[in-house]
Short mmCIF file of C-alpha atoms in Angstrom, two decimals:
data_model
loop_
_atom_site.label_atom_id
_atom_site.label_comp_id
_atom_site.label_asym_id
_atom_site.label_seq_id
_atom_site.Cartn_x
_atom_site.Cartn_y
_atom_site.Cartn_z
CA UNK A 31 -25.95 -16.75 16.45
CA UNK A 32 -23.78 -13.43 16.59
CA UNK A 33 -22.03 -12.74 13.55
CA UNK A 34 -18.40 -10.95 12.77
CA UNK A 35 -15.13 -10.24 11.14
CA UNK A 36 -11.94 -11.77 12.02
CA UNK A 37 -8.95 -9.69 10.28
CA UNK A 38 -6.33 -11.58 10.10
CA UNK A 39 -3.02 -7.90 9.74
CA UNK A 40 -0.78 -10.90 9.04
CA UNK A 41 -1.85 -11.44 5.33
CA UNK A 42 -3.12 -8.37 4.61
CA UNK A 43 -1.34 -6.37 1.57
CA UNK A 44 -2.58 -2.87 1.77
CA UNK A 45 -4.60 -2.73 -1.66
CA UNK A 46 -7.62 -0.98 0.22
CA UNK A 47 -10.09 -3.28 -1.80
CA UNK A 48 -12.41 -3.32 0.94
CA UNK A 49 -12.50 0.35 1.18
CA UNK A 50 -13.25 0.85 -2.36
CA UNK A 51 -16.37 -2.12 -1.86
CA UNK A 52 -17.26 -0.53 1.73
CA UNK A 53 -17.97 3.14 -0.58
CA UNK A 54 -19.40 1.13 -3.44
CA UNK A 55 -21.89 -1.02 -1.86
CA UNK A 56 -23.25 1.58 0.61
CA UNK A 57 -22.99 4.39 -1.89
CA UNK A 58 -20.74 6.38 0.24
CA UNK A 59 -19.36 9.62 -1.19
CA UNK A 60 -15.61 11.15 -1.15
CA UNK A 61 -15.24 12.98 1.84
CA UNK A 62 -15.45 16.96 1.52
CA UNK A 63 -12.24 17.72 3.08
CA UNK A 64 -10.50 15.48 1.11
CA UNK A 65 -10.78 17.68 -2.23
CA UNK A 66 -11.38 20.76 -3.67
CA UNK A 67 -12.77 21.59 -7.01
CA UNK A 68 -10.29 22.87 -9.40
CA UNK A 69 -11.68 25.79 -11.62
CA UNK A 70 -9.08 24.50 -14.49
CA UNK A 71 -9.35 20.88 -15.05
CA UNK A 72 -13.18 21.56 -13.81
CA UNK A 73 -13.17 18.27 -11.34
CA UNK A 74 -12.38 17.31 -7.62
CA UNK A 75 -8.74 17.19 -7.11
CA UNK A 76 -7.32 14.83 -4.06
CA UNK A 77 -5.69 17.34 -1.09
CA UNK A 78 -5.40 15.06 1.37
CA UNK A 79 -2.11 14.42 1.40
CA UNK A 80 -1.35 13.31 5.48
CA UNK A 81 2.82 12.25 4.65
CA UNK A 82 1.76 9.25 6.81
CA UNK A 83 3.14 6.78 4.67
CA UNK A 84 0.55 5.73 1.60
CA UNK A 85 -2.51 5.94 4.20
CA UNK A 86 -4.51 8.99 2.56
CA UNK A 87 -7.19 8.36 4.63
CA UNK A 88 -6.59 9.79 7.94
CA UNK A 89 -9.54 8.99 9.94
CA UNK A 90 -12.70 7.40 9.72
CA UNK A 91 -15.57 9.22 9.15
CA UNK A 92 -19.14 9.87 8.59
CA UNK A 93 -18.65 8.98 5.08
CA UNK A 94 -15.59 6.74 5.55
CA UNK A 95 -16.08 4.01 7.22
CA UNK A 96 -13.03 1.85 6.62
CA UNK A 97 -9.82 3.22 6.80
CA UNK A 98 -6.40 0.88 5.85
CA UNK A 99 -3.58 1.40 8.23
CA UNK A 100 0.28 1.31 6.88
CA UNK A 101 2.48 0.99 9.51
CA UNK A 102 6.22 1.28 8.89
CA UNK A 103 8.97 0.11 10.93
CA UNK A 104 12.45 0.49 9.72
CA UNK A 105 15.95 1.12 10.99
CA UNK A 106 17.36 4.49 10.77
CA UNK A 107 19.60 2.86 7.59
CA UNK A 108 16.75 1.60 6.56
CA UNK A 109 18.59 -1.91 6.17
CA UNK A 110 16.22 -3.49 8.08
CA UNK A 111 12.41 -3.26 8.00
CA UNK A 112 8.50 -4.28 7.57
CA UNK A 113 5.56 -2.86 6.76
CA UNK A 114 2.27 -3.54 9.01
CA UNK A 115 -1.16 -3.29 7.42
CA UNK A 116 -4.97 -3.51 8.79
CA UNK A 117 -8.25 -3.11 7.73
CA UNK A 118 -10.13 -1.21 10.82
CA UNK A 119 -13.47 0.32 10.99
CA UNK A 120 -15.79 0.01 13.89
CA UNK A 121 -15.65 -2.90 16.44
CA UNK A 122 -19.39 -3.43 17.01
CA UNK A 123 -18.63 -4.35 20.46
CA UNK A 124 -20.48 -6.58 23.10
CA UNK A 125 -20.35 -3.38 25.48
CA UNK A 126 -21.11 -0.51 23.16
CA UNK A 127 -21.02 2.72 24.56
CA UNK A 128 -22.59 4.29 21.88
CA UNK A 129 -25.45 2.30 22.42
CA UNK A 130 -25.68 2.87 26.00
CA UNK A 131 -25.48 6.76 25.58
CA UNK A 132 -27.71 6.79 22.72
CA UNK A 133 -30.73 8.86 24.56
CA UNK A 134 -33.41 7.91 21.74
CA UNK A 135 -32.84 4.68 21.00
CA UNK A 136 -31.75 5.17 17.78
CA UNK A 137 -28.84 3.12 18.04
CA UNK A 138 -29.81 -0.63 17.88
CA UNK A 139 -28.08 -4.31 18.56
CA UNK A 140 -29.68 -6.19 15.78
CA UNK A 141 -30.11 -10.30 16.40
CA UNK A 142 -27.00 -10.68 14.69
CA UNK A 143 -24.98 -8.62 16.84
CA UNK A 144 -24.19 -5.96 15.07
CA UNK A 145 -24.95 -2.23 16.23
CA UNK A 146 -26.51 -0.66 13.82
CA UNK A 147 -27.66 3.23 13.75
CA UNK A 148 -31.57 3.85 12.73
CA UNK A 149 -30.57 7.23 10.38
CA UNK A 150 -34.74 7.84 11.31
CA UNK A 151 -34.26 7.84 14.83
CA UNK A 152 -31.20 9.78 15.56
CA UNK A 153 -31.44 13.12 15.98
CA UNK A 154 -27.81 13.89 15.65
CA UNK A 155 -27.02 14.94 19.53
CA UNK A 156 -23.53 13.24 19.66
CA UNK A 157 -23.40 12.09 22.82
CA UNK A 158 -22.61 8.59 20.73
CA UNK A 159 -19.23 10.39 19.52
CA UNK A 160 -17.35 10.52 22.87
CA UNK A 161 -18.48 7.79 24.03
CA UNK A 162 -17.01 4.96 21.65
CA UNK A 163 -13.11 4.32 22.78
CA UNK A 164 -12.42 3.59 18.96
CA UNK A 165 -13.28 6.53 17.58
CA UNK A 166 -15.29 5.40 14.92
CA UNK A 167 -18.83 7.30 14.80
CA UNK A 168 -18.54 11.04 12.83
CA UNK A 169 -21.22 13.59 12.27
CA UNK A 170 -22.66 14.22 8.95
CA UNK A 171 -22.88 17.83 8.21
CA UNK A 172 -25.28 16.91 5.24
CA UNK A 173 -27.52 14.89 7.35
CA UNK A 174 -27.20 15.78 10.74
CA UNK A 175 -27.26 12.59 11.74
CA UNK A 176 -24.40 10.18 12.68
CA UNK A 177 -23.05 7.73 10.67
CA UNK A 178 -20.61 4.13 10.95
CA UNK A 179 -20.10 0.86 9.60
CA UNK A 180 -23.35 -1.15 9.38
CA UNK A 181 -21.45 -4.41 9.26
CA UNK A 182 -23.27 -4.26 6.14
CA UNK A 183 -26.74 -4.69 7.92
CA UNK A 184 -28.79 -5.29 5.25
CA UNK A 185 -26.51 -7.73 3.39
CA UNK A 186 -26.21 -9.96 6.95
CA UNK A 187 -29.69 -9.95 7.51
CA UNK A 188 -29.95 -11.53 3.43
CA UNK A 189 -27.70 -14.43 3.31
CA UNK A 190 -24.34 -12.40 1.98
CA UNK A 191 -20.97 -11.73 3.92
CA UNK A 192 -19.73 -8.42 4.10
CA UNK A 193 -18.91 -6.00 1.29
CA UNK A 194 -15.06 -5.89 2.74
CA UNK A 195 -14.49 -9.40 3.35
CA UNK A 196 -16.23 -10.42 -0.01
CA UNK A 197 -13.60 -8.42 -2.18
CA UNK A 198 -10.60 -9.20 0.15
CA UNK A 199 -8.23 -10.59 -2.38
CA UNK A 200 -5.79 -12.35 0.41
CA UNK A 201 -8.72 -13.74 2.85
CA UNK A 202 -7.63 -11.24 5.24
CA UNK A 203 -10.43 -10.64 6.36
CA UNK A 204 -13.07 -13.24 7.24
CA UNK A 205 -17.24 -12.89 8.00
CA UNK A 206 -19.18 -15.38 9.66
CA UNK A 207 -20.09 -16.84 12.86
CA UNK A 208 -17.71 -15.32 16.39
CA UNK A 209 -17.17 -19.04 17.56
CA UNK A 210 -15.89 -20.41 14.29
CA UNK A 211 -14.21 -17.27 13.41
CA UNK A 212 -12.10 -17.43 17.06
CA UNK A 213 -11.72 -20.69 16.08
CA UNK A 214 -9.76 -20.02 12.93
CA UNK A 215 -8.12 -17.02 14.89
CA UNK A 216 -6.66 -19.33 17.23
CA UNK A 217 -5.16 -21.84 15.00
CA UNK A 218 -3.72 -18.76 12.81
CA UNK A 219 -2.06 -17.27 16.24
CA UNK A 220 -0.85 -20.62 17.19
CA UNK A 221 0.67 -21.35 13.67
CA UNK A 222 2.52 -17.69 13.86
CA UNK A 223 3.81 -18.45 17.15
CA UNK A 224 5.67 -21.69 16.14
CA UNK A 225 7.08 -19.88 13.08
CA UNK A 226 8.93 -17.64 15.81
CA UNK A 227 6.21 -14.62 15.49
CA UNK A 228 6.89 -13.97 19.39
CA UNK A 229 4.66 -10.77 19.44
CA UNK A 230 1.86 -12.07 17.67
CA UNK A 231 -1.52 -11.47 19.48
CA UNK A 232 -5.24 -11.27 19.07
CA UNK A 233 -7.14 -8.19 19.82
CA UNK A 234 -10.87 -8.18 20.96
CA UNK A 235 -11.89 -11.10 22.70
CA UNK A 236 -12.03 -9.15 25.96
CA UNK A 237 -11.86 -5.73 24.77
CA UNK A 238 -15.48 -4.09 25.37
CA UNK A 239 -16.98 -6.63 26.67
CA UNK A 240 -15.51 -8.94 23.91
CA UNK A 241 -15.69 -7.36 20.08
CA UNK A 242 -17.53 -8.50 17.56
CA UNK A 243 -15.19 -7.23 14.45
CA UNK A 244 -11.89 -8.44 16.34
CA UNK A 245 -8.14 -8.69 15.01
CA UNK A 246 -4.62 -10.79 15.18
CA UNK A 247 -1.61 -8.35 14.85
CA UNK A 248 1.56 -8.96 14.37
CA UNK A 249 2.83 -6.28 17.10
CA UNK A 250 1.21 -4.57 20.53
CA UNK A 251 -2.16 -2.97 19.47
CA UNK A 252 -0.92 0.35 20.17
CA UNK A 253 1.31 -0.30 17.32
CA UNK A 254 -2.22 -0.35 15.24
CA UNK A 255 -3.24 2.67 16.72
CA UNK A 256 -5.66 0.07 19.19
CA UNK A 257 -6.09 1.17 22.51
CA UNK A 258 -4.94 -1.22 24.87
CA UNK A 259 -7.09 -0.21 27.60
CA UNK A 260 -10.18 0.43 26.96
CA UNK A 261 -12.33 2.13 28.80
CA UNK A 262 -16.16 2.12 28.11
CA UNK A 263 -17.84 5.60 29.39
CA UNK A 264 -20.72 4.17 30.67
CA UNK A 265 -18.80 1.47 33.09
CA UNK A 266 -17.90 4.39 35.45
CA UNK A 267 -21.70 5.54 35.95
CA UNK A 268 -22.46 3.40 38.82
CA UNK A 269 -19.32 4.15 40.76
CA UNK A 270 -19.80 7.91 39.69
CA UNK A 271 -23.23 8.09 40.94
CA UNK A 272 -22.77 6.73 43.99
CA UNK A 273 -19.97 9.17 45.16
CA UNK A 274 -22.15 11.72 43.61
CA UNK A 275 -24.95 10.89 45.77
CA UNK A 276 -22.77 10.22 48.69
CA UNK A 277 -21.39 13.21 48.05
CA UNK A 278 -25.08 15.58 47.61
CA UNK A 279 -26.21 13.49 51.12
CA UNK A 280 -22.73 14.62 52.84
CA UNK A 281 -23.00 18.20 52.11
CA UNK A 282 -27.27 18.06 52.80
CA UNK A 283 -26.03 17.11 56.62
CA UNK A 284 -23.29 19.29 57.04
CA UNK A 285 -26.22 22.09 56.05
CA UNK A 286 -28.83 20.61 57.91
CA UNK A 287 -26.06 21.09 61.24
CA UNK A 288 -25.50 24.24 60.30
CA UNK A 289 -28.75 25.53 59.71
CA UNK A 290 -29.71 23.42 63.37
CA UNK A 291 -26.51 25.36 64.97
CA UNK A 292 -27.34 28.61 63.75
CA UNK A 293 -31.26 28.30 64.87
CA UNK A 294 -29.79 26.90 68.40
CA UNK A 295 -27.83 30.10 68.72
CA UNK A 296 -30.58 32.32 67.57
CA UNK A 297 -32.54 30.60 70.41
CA UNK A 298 -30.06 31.45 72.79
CA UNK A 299 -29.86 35.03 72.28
CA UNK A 300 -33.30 35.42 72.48
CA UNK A 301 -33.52 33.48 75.80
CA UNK A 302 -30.49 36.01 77.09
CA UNK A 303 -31.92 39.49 75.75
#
């Protein structure tokens, strides 16, 4: 049975816990831009300082895989307010479009669902990069090779539950099997609703051919920085290649009449002279 995450935004209280487990347990390091090495105090000293809200993360990358989203939304007075949190990292969706561009097969849909990158295999082309709508795979200038969340691949395939959702201190977010966790996802979305939680929503049953790591937010996606279309690259190939082709055989007649025209006339003259 396919496993996953269900992140539940509404409980979720910012503390970044499953960031700091996410780095622990797959001995990630800081990323380089984030710091700089001060000659003084002789140490790495934080620069990464976005002045979006407390989120000092920015992006994911190749060696941050989670990244906590603050969200605020108050009035100009700032009488009236909330602040929005999630826990996102990649999606390991149903339809990836890494996986699909992947041209060595190093990217890999293990028996429990989750896409997984073989760091042996890959041979860092990137074609993987543009081709995820989340925007969730980075380059590793140390090992040339790409890197994401595993979904904590080798702790799955051993009996545990994910780094993140073990050392979520609110339950936000939740591992285990998609059907049960859609399950609880629909009960929690049902509950918001009749507490007057009009905008409440869940994100990823449909999304990418349905996503394994999927979310309930309190607000549009969009609000989450979610795209609310998404587009998978590799869904456009067989339309693509057939007005390519259509498009090669058009312009092979149009020269095959012109080179017929042109020997016709040639003929012609010949016959005259």
């Amino acid at each position: 049975m396919p496993k996953g995450m269900f992140v539940d935004t509404s409980i979720c209280t910012g503390c970044k816990a499953c960031q700091v487990a996410c780095k622990e347990w797959n001995a990630l390091p800081h990323e380089p831009g984030h710091f700089r090495f001060d000659p003084v105090e002789k140490r790495p000293v934080a620069v990464n300082f976005t002045g979006d809200s407390y989120d000092n993360t920015g992006a994911m990358s190749a060696t941050d895989w989670r990244r906590v989203r603050f969200i605020e939304q108050f009035s100009e007075d700032r009488s009236r307010g909330r602040w929005l949190f999630s826990s996102d990292s990649c999606k390991h969706c149903n339809d990836a479009g890494c996986l699909n561009a992947c041209p060595t097969g190093a990217i890999v849909r293990t028996g429990l669902g989750n896409v997984f990158i073989r760091q042996d295999v890959c041979i860092g082309c990137k074609y993987c990069i543009p081709s995820c709508p989340y925007g969730v795979i980075s380059l590793s200038e140390t090992t040339g090779t790409v890197h994401k969340c595993t979904l904590c691949n080798d702790r799955i395939h051993n009996g545990l539950g994910t780094a993140c959702a073990k050392a979520c201190p609110t339950g936000s977010i939740s591992f285990g099997e998609i059907a049960e966790l859609r399950s609880a996802a629909d009960k929690r979305l049902a509950q918001l609703k009749s507490l007057g939680h009009a905008d409440a929503n869940i994100y990823g049953y449909k999304e990418a051919g349905g996503l394994n790591v999927f979310y309930l937010f309190m607000d549009r996606p969009q609000v989450y920085g979610q795209t609310e279309a998404v587009v998978v690259p590799q869904r456009r190939l067989p339309v693509s290649s057939a007005v390519t082709i259509a498009g090669a055989l058009a312009l092979g007649g149009a020269a095959l009449v012109s080179f017929r025209e042109r020997g016709s006339r040639e003929t012609d003259e010949e016959v005259e002279r």
